[in-house]
Amino acid sequence: MSLRQYLTSRVFFLQLLAAAAIIAVIGYLFMHWLTFTTDHGHEIEVPNLSKLTEEQVENKLDELDLDYVLLDSVDYRSEYPKYSVVEQDPLPGTMVKVGRKIYIKINASGFSSVKIPDLIEKTYREAVPTLKALGLEPGTITYIPNLGKDMVLEMRLKGRNLKVGDRVLKASKIDLVLGDGKASYVDDSQADSTAVPVETPQDEQ
């Protein structure tokens, strides 16, 4: 039987159908095996861990067959309890598989301190970004007579004058004393020129 006759024979088509059926069965079994091994379709919703302690996180995730990894602590945030979860990844509501690790960051125990920068003779517009970059906040603004309009003349914290390099807690509000740009002065030479001359009596002839 020639190759052409074989390719057009009934035997060839039966063998081709048998091979296709075997491939289909193998593919079906493989997909079921893959679904079983990856636990496809069995996912867990990540809970909200915000403001929970590490111990509470461990207990909550154990109940859901999830795990966690503590990455680091972050700068203290007053709206969160000390040592509580501030950030988590994946976010709450995310669907994950059993055994997935949830990465968390916890709140520090308190504000860290920073050094007061040199803001003297800088403008208010320059001072504000510098304070915020250090985690500080601009507080009350007071104006006093000075030629430098909006120029920082003094820095205060709760009424106490601050010097460059003093350490204060982050999130502190730094009160600033600024120049009002309205100060004036009189030149001594101008003062002398405006003085009224005093005439001395002449000797009688």
JSON list of C-alpha atoms in Angstrom, two decimals:
[
{"chain": "A", "resi": 1, "resn": "MET", "atom": "CA", "xyz": [0.00, 0.00, 0.00]},
{"chain": "A", "resi": 2, "resn": "SER", "atom": "CA", "xyz": [1.43, 3.32, -1.00]},
{"chain": "A", "resi": 3, "resn": "LEU", "atom": "CA", "xyz": [1.69, 6.29, 1.40]},
{"chain": "A", "resi": 4, "resn": "ARG", "atom": "CA", "xyz": [-1.03, 8.11, -0.48]},
{"chain": "A", "resi": 5, "resn": "GLN", "atom": "CA", "xyz": [-3.36, 5.14, -0.19]},
{"chain": "A", "resi": 6, "resn": "TYR", "atom": "CA", "xyz": [-2.57, 4.81, 3.52]},
{"chain": "A", "resi": 7, "resn": "LEU", "atom": "CA", "xyz": [-3.28, 8.47, 4.26]},
{"chain": "A", "resi": 8, "resn": "THR", "atom": "CA", "xyz": [-6.65, 8.16, 2.60]},
{"chain": "A", "resi": 9, "resn": "SER", "atom": "CA", "xyz": [-7.50, 4.79, 4.12]},
{"chain": "A", "resi": 10, "resn": "ARG", "atom": "CA", "xyz": [-10.02, 4.08, 6.87]},
{"chain": "A", "resi": 11, "resn": "VAL", "atom": "CA", "xyz": [-7.30, 2.66, 9.10]},
{"chain": "A", "resi": 12, "resn": "PHE", "atom": "CA", "xyz": [-5.42, 5.97, 9.10]},
{"chain": "A", "resi": 13, "resn": "PHE", "atom": "CA", "xyz": [-8.51, 7.97, 10.08]},
{"chain": "A", "resi": 14, "resn": "LEU", "atom": "CA", "xyz": [-9.32, 5.53, 12.90]},
{"chain": "A", "resi": 15, "resn": "GLN", "atom": "CA", "xyz": [-5.79, 5.84, 14.24]},
{"chain": "A", "resi": 16, "resn": "LEU", "atom": "CA", "xyz": [-5.95, 9.63, 13.94]},
{"chain": "A", "resi": 17, "resn": "LEU", "atom": "CA", "xyz": [-9.21, 9.73, 15.91]},
{"chain": "A", "resi": 18, "resn": "ALA", "atom": "CA", "xyz": [-7.75, 7.41, 18.56]},
{"chain": "A", "resi": 19, "resn": "ALA", "atom": "CA", "xyz": [-4.68, 9.65, 18.94]},
{"chain": "A", "resi": 20, "resn": "ALA", "atom": "CA", "xyz": [-6.86, 12.78, 19.26]},
{"chain": "A", "resi": 21, "resn": "ALA", "atom": "CA", "xyz": [-9.00, 11.04, 21.91]},
{"chain": "A", "resi": 22, "resn": "ILE", "atom": "CA", "xyz": [-5.92, 10.05, 23.89]},
{"chain": "A", "resi": 23, "resn": "ILE", "atom": "CA", "xyz": [-4.56, 13.62, 23.74]},
{"chain": "A", "resi": 24, "resn": "ALA", "atom": "CA", "xyz": [-7.92, 15.01, 24.90]},
{"chain": "A", "resi": 25, "resn": "VAL", "atom": "CA", "xyz": [-8.06, 12.60, 27.84]},
{"chain": "A", "resi": 26, "resn": "ILE", "atom": "CA", "xyz": [-4.48, 13.41, 28.85]},
{"chain": "A", "resi": 27, "resn": "GLY", "atom": "CA", "xyz": [-5.19, 17.15, 28.63]},
{"chain": "A", "resi": 28, "resn": "TYR", "atom": "CA", "xyz": [-8.35, 16.79, 30.74]},
{"chain": "A", "resi": 29, "resn": "LEU", "atom": "CA", "xyz": [-6.52, 14.79, 33.42]},
{"chain": "A", "resi": 30, "resn": "PHE", "atom": "CA", "xyz": [-3.62, 17.28, 33.42]},
{"chain": "A", "resi": 31, "resn": "MET", "atom": "CA", "xyz": [-5.93, 20.26, 33.95]},
{"chain": "A", "resi": 32, "resn": "HIS", "atom": "CA", "xyz": [-7.64, 18.52, 36.86]},
{"chain": "A", "resi": 33, "resn": "TRP", "atom": "CA", "xyz": [-4.27, 17.66, 38.38]},
{"chain": "A", "resi": 34, "resn": "LEU", "atom": "CA", "xyz": [-3.12, 21.28, 37.97]},
{"chain": "A", "resi": 35, "resn": "THR", "atom": "CA", "xyz": [-6.31, 22.59, 39.57]},
{"chain": "A", "resi": 36, "resn": "PHE", "atom": "CA", "xyz": [-5.87, 20.25, 42.51]},
{"chain": "A", "resi": 37, "resn": "THR", "atom": "CA", "xyz": [-2.19, 21.03, 43.11]},
{"chain": "A", "resi": 38, "resn": "THR", "atom": "CA", "xyz": [-2.64, 24.84, 42.87]},
{"chain": "A", "resi": 39, "resn": "ASP", "atom": "CA", "xyz": [-5.87, 24.81, 44.88]},
{"chain": "A", "resi": 40, "resn": "HIS", "atom": "CA", "xyz": [-7.52, 26.77, 42.06]},
{"chain": "A", "resi": 41, "resn": "GLY", "atom": "CA", "xyz": [-10.88, 28.26, 43.00]},
{"chain": "A", "resi": 42, "resn": "HIS", "atom": "CA", "xyz": [-10.20, 28.00, 46.74]},
{"chain": "A", "resi": 43, "resn": "GLU", "atom": "CA", "xyz": [-9.18, 31.53, 47.67]},
{"chain": "A", "resi": 44, "resn": "ILE", "atom": "CA", "xyz": [-9.36, 33.52, 50.89]},
{"chain": "A", "resi": 45, "resn": "GLU", "atom": "CA", "xyz": [-10.22, 37.17, 51.32]},
{"chain": "A", "resi": 46, "resn": "VAL", "atom": "CA", "xyz": [-7.44, 39.10, 53.06]},
{"chain": "A", "resi": 47, "resn": "PRO", "atom": "CA", "xyz": [-8.81, 40.65, 56.29]},
{"chain": "A", "resi": 48, "resn": "ASN", "atom": "CA", "xyz": [-8.24, 44.22, 57.43]},
{"chain": "A", "resi": 49, "resn": "LEU", "atom": "CA", "xyz": [-5.32, 44.11, 59.88]},
{"chain": "A", "resi": 50, "resn": "SER", "atom": "CA", "xyz": [-5.18, 47.86, 60.51]},
{"chain": "A", "resi": 51, "resn": "LYS", "atom": "CA", "xyz": [-4.57, 48.85, 64.16]},
{"chain": "A", "resi": 52, "resn": "LEU", "atom": "CA", "xyz": [-4.16, 45.22, 65.28]},
{"chain": "A", "resi": 53, "resn": "THR", "atom": "CA", "xyz": [-1.17, 44.16, 67.38]},
{"chain": "A", "resi": 54, "resn": "GLU", "atom": "CA", "xyz": [1.24, 41.56, 66.03]},
{"chain": "A", "resi": 55, "resn": "GLU", "atom": "CA", "xyz": [-0.26, 38.93, 68.35]},
{"chain": "A", "resi": 56, "resn": "GLN", "atom": "CA", "xyz": [-3.77, 39.72, 67.12]},
{"chain": "A", "resi": 57, "resn": "VAL", "atom": "CA", "xyz": [-2.56, 39.51, 63.52]},
{"chain": "A", "resi": 58, "resn": "GLU", "atom": "CA", "xyz": [-1.05, 36.08, 64.13]},
{"chain": "A", "resi": 59, "resn": "ASN", "atom": "CA", "xyz": [-4.25, 34.74, 65.70]},
{"chain": "A", "resi": 60, "resn": "LYS", "atom": "CA", "xyz": [-6.49, 36.18, 62.97]},
{"chain": "A", "resi": 61, "resn": "LEU", "atom": "CA", "xyz": [-4.37, 34.84, 60.11]},
{"chain": "A", "resi": 62, "resn": "ASP", "atom": "CA", "xyz": [-3.97, 31.41, 61.71]},
{"chain": "A", "resi": 63, "resn": "GLU", "atom": "CA", "xyz": [-7.74, 31.02, 61.61]},
{"chain": "A", "resi": 64, "resn": "LEU", "atom": "CA", "xyz": [-7.66, 31.67, 57.84]},
{"chain": "A", "resi": 65, "resn": "ASP", "atom": "CA", "xyz": [-4.60, 29.48, 57.09]},
{"chain": "A", "resi": 66, "resn": "LEU", "atom": "CA", "xyz": [-2.59, 32.56, 56.15]},
{"chain": "A", "resi": 67, "resn": "ASP", "atom": "CA", "xyz": [0.84, 33.66, 57.32]},
{"chain": "A", "resi": 68, "resn": "TYR", "atom": "CA", "xyz": [2.49, 37.05, 57.86]},
{"chain": "A", "resi": 69, "resn": "VAL", "atom": "CA", "xyz": [5.90, 38.67, 57.63]},
{"chain": "A", "resi": 70, "resn": "LEU", "atom": "CA", "xyz": [6.84, 41.72, 59.72]},
{"chain": "A", "resi": 71, "resn": "LEU", "atom": "CA", "xyz": [8.80, 44.01, 57.42]},
{"chain": "A", "resi": 72, "resn": "ASP", "atom": "CA", "xyz": [9.62, 47.01, 59.61]},
{"chain": "A", "resi": 73, "resn": "SER", "atom": "CA", "xyz": [8.24, 49.72, 61.86]},
{"chain": "A", "resi": 74, "resn": "VAL", "atom": "CA", "xyz": [7.29, 53.13, 60.52]},
{"chain": "A", "resi": 75, "resn": "ASP", "atom": "CA", "xyz": [7.54, 56.61, 62.02]},
{"chain": "A", "resi": 76, "resn": "TYR", "atom": "CA", "xyz": [5.03, 57.05, 64.80]},
{"chain": "A", "resi": 77, "resn": "ARG", "atom": "CA", "xyz": [1.52, 58.02, 63.69]},
{"chain": "A", "resi": 78, "resn": "SER", "atom": "CA", "xyz": [-0.70, 59.36, 66.43]},
{"chain": "A", "resi": 79, "resn": "GLU", "atom": "CA", "xyz": [-3.90, 58.02, 64.80]},
{"chain": "A", "resi": 80, "resn": "TYR", "atom": "CA", "xyz": [-2.67, 54.42, 65.28]},
{"chain": "A", "resi": 81, "resn": "PRO", "atom": "CA", "xyz": [-2.03, 52.64, 68.61]},
{"chain": "A", "resi": 82, "resn": "LYS", "atom": "CA", "xyz": [1.59, 51.91, 69.45]},
{"chain": "A", "resi": 83, "resn": "TYR", "atom": "CA", "xyz": [2.95, 48.72, 67.85]},
{"chain": "A", "resi": 84, "resn": "SER", "atom": "CA", "xyz": [-0.19, 48.27, 65.74]},
{"chain": "A", "resi": 85, "resn": "VAL", "atom": "CA", "xyz": [-0.39, 47.52, 62.02]},
{"chain": "A", "resi": 86, "resn": "VAL", "atom": "CA", "xyz": [-0.13, 50.65, 59.86]},
{"chain": "A", "resi": 87, "resn": "GLU", "atom": "CA", "xyz": [0.38, 49.10, 56.40]},
{"chain": "A", "resi": 88, "resn": "GLN", "atom": "CA", "xyz": [-0.29, 45.69, 54.87]},
{"chain": "A", "resi": 89, "resn": "ASP", "atom": "CA", "xyz": [0.29, 43.98, 51.54]},
{"chain": "A", "resi": 90, "resn": "PRO", "atom": "CA", "xyz": [-1.89, 42.58, 49.96]},
{"chain": "A", "resi": 91, "resn": "LEU", "atom": "CA", "xyz": [-4.59, 45.09, 50.83]},
{"chain": "A", "resi": 92, "resn": "PRO", "atom": "CA", "xyz": [-7.81, 44.10, 52.64]},
{"chain": "A", "resi": 93, "resn": "GLY", "atom": "CA", "xyz": [-10.32, 42.41, 50.36]},
{"chain": "A", "resi": 94, "resn": "THR", "atom": "CA", "xyz": [-7.70, 40.88, 48.07]},
{"chain": "A", "resi": 95, "resn": "MET", "atom": "CA", "xyz": [-8.32, 37.21, 47.23]},
{"chain": "A", "resi": 96, "resn": "VAL", "atom": "CA", "xyz": [-5.30, 34.98, 47.90]},
{"chain": "A", "resi": 97, "resn": "LYS", "atom": "CA", "xyz": [-4.52, 31.27, 48.13]},
{"chain": "A", "resi": 98, "resn": "VAL", "atom": "CA", "xyz": [-4.12, 29.31, 51.35]},
{"chain": "A", "resi": 99, "resn": "GLY", "atom": "CA", "xyz": [-0.72, 29.83, 52.98]},
{"chain": "A", "resi": 100, "resn": "ARG", "atom": "CA", "xyz": [-0.15, 33.23, 51.37]},
{"chain": "A", "resi": 101, "resn": "LYS", "atom": "CA", "xyz": [2.12, 35.56, 53.36]},
{"chain": "A", "resi": 102, "resn": "ILE", "atom": "CA", "xyz": [0.75, 38.97, 54.33]},
{"chain": "A", "resi": 103, "resn": "TYR", "atom": "CA", "xyz": [3.47, 41.62, 54.72]},
{"chain": "A", "resi": 104, "resn": "ILE", "atom": "CA", "xyz": [2.87, 44.16, 57.49]},
{"chain": "A", "resi": 105, "resn": "LYS", "atom": "CA", "xyz": [4.49, 47.29, 58.94]},
{"chain": "A", "resi": 106, "resn": "ILE", "atom": "CA", "xyz": [3.79, 48.38, 62.49]},
{"chain": "A", "resi": 107, "resn": "ASN", "atom": "CA", "xyz": [3.63, 51.73, 64.25]},
{"chain": "A", "resi": 108, "resn": "ALA", "atom": "CA", "xyz": [6.59, 52.90, 66.32]},
{"chain": "A", "resi": 109, "resn": "SER", "atom": "CA", "xyz": [6.23, 53.44, 70.06]},
{"chain": "A", "resi": 110, "resn": "GLY", "atom": "CA", "xyz": [6.50, 57.22, 69.83]},
{"chain": "A", "resi": 111, "resn": "PHE", "atom": "CA", "xyz": [7.69, 60.18, 67.81]},
{"chain": "A", "resi": 112, "resn": "SER", "atom": "CA", "xyz": [11.39, 60.30, 67.00]},
{"chain": "A", "resi": 113, "resn": "SER", "atom": "CA", "xyz": [13.25, 63.58, 67.36]},
{"chain": "A", "resi": 114, "resn": "VAL", "atom": "CA", "xyz": [14.74, 65.82, 64.68]},
{"chain": "A", "resi": 115, "resn": "LYS", "atom": "CA", "xyz": [17.09, 68.78, 64.73]},
{"chain": "A", "resi": 116, "resn": "ILE", "atom": "CA", "xyz": [15.72, 72.27, 64.19]},
{"chain": "A", "resi": 117, "resn": "PRO", "atom": "CA", "xyz": [17.01, 73.53, 60.82]},
{"chain": "A", "resi": 118, "resn": "ASP", "atom": "CA", "xyz": [18.45, 76.99, 60.23]},
{"chain": "A", "resi": 119, "resn": "LEU", "atom": "CA", "xyz": [15.46, 79.02, 59.06]},
{"chain": "A", "resi": 120, "resn": "ILE", "atom": "CA", "xyz": [16.62, 82.40, 60.33]},
{"chain": "A", "resi": 121, "resn": "GLU", "atom": "CA", "xyz": [16.44, 85.07, 57.59]},
{"chain": "A", "resi": 122, "resn": "LYS", "atom": "CA", "xyz": [14.71, 82.65, 55.24]},
{"chain": "A", "resi": 123, "resn": "THR", "atom": "CA", "xyz": [11.29, 83.53, 53.87]},
{"chain": "A", "resi": 124, "resn": "TYR", "atom": "CA", "xyz": [8.16, 81.85, 55.18]},
{"chain": "A", "resi": 125, "resn": "ARG", "atom": "CA", "xyz": [7.68, 80.24, 51.77]},
{"chain": "A", "resi": 126, "resn": "GLU", "atom": "CA", "xyz": [11.12, 78.65, 52.05]},
{"chain": "A", "resi": 127, "resn": "ALA", "atom": "CA", "xyz": [10.68, 77.66, 55.71]},
{"chain": "A", "resi": 128, "resn": "VAL", "atom": "CA", "xyz": [7.44, 75.70, 55.39]},
{"chain": "A", "resi": 129, "resn": "PRO", "atom": "CA", "xyz": [8.71, 72.99, 52.96]},
{"chain": "A", "resi": 130, "resn": "THR", "atom": "CA", "xyz": [11.86, 72.59, 55.07]},
{"chain": "A", "resi": 131, "resn": "LEU", "atom": "CA", "xyz": [9.81, 71.98, 58.21]},
{"chain": "A", "resi": 132, "resn": "LYS", "atom": "CA", "xyz": [7.46, 69.53, 56.50]},
{"chain": "A", "resi": 133, "resn": "ALA", "atom": "CA", "xyz": [10.37, 67.59, 55.00]},
{"chain": "A", "resi": 134, "resn": "LEU", "atom": "CA", "xyz": [11.56, 66.92, 58.57]},
{"chain": "A", "resi": 135, "resn": "GLY", "atom": "CA", "xyz": [8.12, 65.88, 59.77]},
{"chain": "A", "resi": 136, "resn": "LEU", "atom": "CA", "xyz": [7.42, 69.18, 61.52]},
{"chain": "A", "resi": 137, "resn": "GLU", "atom": "CA", "xyz": [4.49, 71.53, 61.07]},
{"chain": "A", "resi": 138, "resn": "PRO", "atom": "CA", "xyz": [4.34, 75.33, 60.88]},
{"chain": "A", "resi": 139, "resn": "GLY", "atom": "CA", "xyz": [2.45, 76.69, 63.87]},
{"chain": "A", "resi": 140, "resn": "THR", "atom": "CA", "xyz": [1.35, 80.18, 64.84]},
{"chain": "A", "resi": 141, "resn": "ILE", "atom": "CA", "xyz": [2.72, 83.11, 62.86]},
{"chain": "A", "resi": 142, "resn": "THR", "atom": "CA", "xyz": [3.59, 86.35, 64.66]},
{"chain": "A", "resi": 143, "resn": "TYR", "atom": "CA", "xyz": [4.70, 89.55, 62.94]},
{"chain": "A", "resi": 144, "resn": "ILE", "atom": "CA", "xyz": [7.04, 92.12, 64.43]},
{"chain": "A", "resi": 145, "resn": "PRO", "atom": "CA", "xyz": [8.47, 95.32, 62.93]},
{"chain": "A", "resi": 146, "resn": "ASN", "atom": "CA", "xyz": [11.33, 94.48, 60.63]},
{"chain": "A", "resi": 147, "resn": "LEU", "atom": "CA", "xyz": [12.41, 95.48, 57.13]},
{"chain": "A", "resi": 148, "resn": "GLY", "atom": "CA", "xyz": [12.46, 91.83, 55.95]},
{"chain": "A", "resi": 149, "resn": "LYS", "atom": "CA", "xyz": [8.87, 91.08, 54.97]},
{"chain": "A", "resi": 150, "resn": "ASP", "atom": "CA", "xyz": [7.86, 87.48, 55.81]},
{"chain": "A", "resi": 151, "resn": "MET", "atom": "CA", "xyz": [11.46, 86.77, 56.87]},
{"chain": "A", "resi": 152, "resn": "VAL", "atom": "CA", "xyz": [11.90, 84.31, 59.74]},
{"chain": "A", "resi": 153, "resn": "LEU", "atom": "CA", "xyz": [13.38, 86.09, 62.73]},
{"chain": "A", "resi": 154, "resn": "GLU", "atom": "CA", "xyz": [12.66, 83.61, 65.54]},
{"chain": "A", "resi": 155, "resn": "MET", "atom": "CA", "xyz": [11.49, 80.01, 65.97]},
{"chain": "A", "resi": 156, "resn": "ARG", "atom": "CA", "xyz": [9.48, 78.97, 69.02]},
{"chain": "A", "resi": 157, "resn": "LEU", "atom": "CA", "xyz": [7.95, 75.85, 70.53]},
{"chain": "A", "resi": 158, "resn": "LYS", "atom": "CA", "xyz": [5.24, 76.34, 73.15]},
{"chain": "A", "resi": 159, "resn": "GLY", "atom": "CA", "xyz": [6.58, 79.79, 73.93]},
{"chain": "A", "resi": 160, "resn": "ARG", "atom": "CA", "xyz": [10.22, 78.67, 74.18]},
{"chain": "A", "resi": 161, "resn": "ASN", "atom": "CA", "xyz": [12.72, 80.15, 71.75]},
{"chain": "A", "resi": 162, "resn": "LEU", "atom": "CA", "xyz": [14.50, 77.54, 69.65]},
{"chain": "A", "resi": 163, "resn": "LYS", "atom": "CA", "xyz": [18.06, 77.59, 68.41]},
{"chain": "A", "resi": 164, "resn": "VAL", "atom": "CA", "xyz": [19.39, 75.89, 65.31]},
{"chain": "A", "resi": 165, "resn": "GLY", "atom": "CA", "xyz": [20.27, 72.28, 66.20]},
{"chain": "A", "resi": 166, "resn": "ASP", "atom": "CA", "xyz": [17.81, 71.95, 69.11]},
{"chain": "A", "resi": 167, "resn": "ARG", "atom": "CA", "xyz": [16.05, 68.58, 69.03]},
{"chain": "A", "resi": 168, "resn": "VAL", "atom": "CA", "xyz": [12.24, 68.39, 69.00]},
{"chain": "A", "resi": 169, "resn": "LEU", "atom": "CA", "xyz": [9.79, 65.57, 68.43]},
{"chain": "A", "resi": 170, "resn": "LYS", "atom": "CA", "xyz": [8.44, 64.96, 64.96]},
{"chain": "A", "resi": 171, "resn": "ALA", "atom": "CA", "xyz": [4.97, 66.39, 64.31]},
{"chain": "A", "resi": 172, "resn": "SER", "atom": "CA", "xyz": [5.75, 69.33, 66.62]},
{"chain": "A", "resi": 173, "resn": "LYS", "atom": "CA", "xyz": [4.29, 72.68, 65.56]},
{"chain": "A", "resi": 174, "resn": "ILE", "atom": "CA", "xyz": [6.98, 75.31, 65.22]},
{"chain": "A", "resi": 175, "resn": "ASP", "atom": "CA", "xyz": [5.76, 78.86, 65.77]},
{"chain": "A", "resi": 176, "resn": "LEU", "atom": "CA", "xyz": [7.47, 81.42, 63.55]},
{"chain": "A", "resi": 177, "resn": "VAL", "atom": "CA", "xyz": [8.13, 85.09, 64.18]},
{"chain": "A", "resi": 178, "resn": "LEU", "atom": "CA", "xyz": [8.27, 86.99, 60.89]},
{"chain": "A", "resi": 179, "resn": "GLY", "atom": "CA", "xyz": [9.14, 90.50, 59.83]},
{"chain": "A", "resi": 180, "resn": "ASP", "atom": "CA", "xyz": [6.22, 92.66, 58.70]},
{"chain": "A", "resi": 181, "resn": "GLY", "atom": "CA", "xyz": [8.27, 94.69, 56.22]},
{"chain": "A", "resi": 182, "resn": "LYS", "atom": "CA", "xyz": [7.05, 97.95, 57.75]},
{"chain": "A", "resi": 183, "resn": "ALA", "atom": "CA", "xyz": [9.96, 98.92, 59.99]},
{"chain": "A", "resi": 184, "resn": "SER", "atom": "CA", "xyz": [11.64, 102.26, 59.26]},
{"chain": "A", "resi": 185, "resn": "TYR", "atom": "CA", "xyz": [14.63, 104.11, 60.59]},
{"chain": "A", "resi": 186, "resn": "VAL", "atom": "CA", "xyz": [15.99, 107.67, 60.54]},
{"chain": "A", "resi": 187, "resn": "ASP", "atom": "CA", "xyz": [19.51, 108.25, 59.29]},
{"chain": "A", "resi": 188, "resn": "ASP", "atom": "CA", "xyz": [21.68, 110.02, 61.87]},
{"chain": "A", "resi": 189, "resn": "SER", "atom": "CA", "xyz": [22.92, 112.46, 59.21]},
{"chain": "A", "resi": 190, "resn": "GLN", "atom": "CA", "xyz": [19.31, 113.33, 58.34]},
{"chain": "A", "resi": 191, "resn": "ALA", "atom": "CA", "xyz": [18.58, 113.87, 62.02]},
{"chain": "A", "resi": 192, "resn": "ASP", "atom": "CA", "xyz": [21.54, 116.26, 62.34]},
{"chain": "A", "resi": 193, "resn": "SER", "atom": "CA", "xyz": [20.50, 118.23, 59.25]},
{"chain": "A", "resi": 194, "resn": "THR", "atom": "CA", "xyz": [17.04, 118.81, 60.67]},
{"chain": "A", "resi": 195, "resn": "ALA", "atom": "CA", "xyz": [18.32, 120.16, 63.97]},
{"chain": "A", "resi": 196, "resn": "VAL", "atom": "CA", "xyz": [17.48, 123.90, 64.64]},
{"chain": "A", "resi": 197, "resn": "PRO", "atom": "CA", "xyz": [20.67, 125.97, 64.85]},
{"chain": "A", "resi": 198, "resn": "VAL", "atom": "CA", "xyz": [21.19, 127.98, 68.03]},
{"chain": "A", "resi": 199, "resn": "GLU", "atom": "CA", "xyz": [22.32, 131.64, 67.57]},
{"chain": "A", "resi": 200, "resn": "THR", "atom": "CA", "xyz": [24.88, 132.95, 69.96]},
{"chain": "A", "resi": 201, "resn": "PRO", "atom": "CA", "xyz": [24.67, 136.67, 71.02]},
{"chain": "A", "resi": 202, "resn": "GLN", "atom": "CA", "xyz": [27.20, 138.99, 69.37]},
{"chain": "A", "resi": 203, "resn": "ASP", "atom": "CA", "xyz": [29.34, 141.37, 71.36]},
{"chain": "A", "resi": 204, "resn": "GLU", "atom": "CA", "xyz": [27.98, 144.87, 71.51]},
{"chain": "A", "resi": 205, "resn": "GLN", "atom": "CA", "xyz": [29.77, 147.30, 69.36]}
]
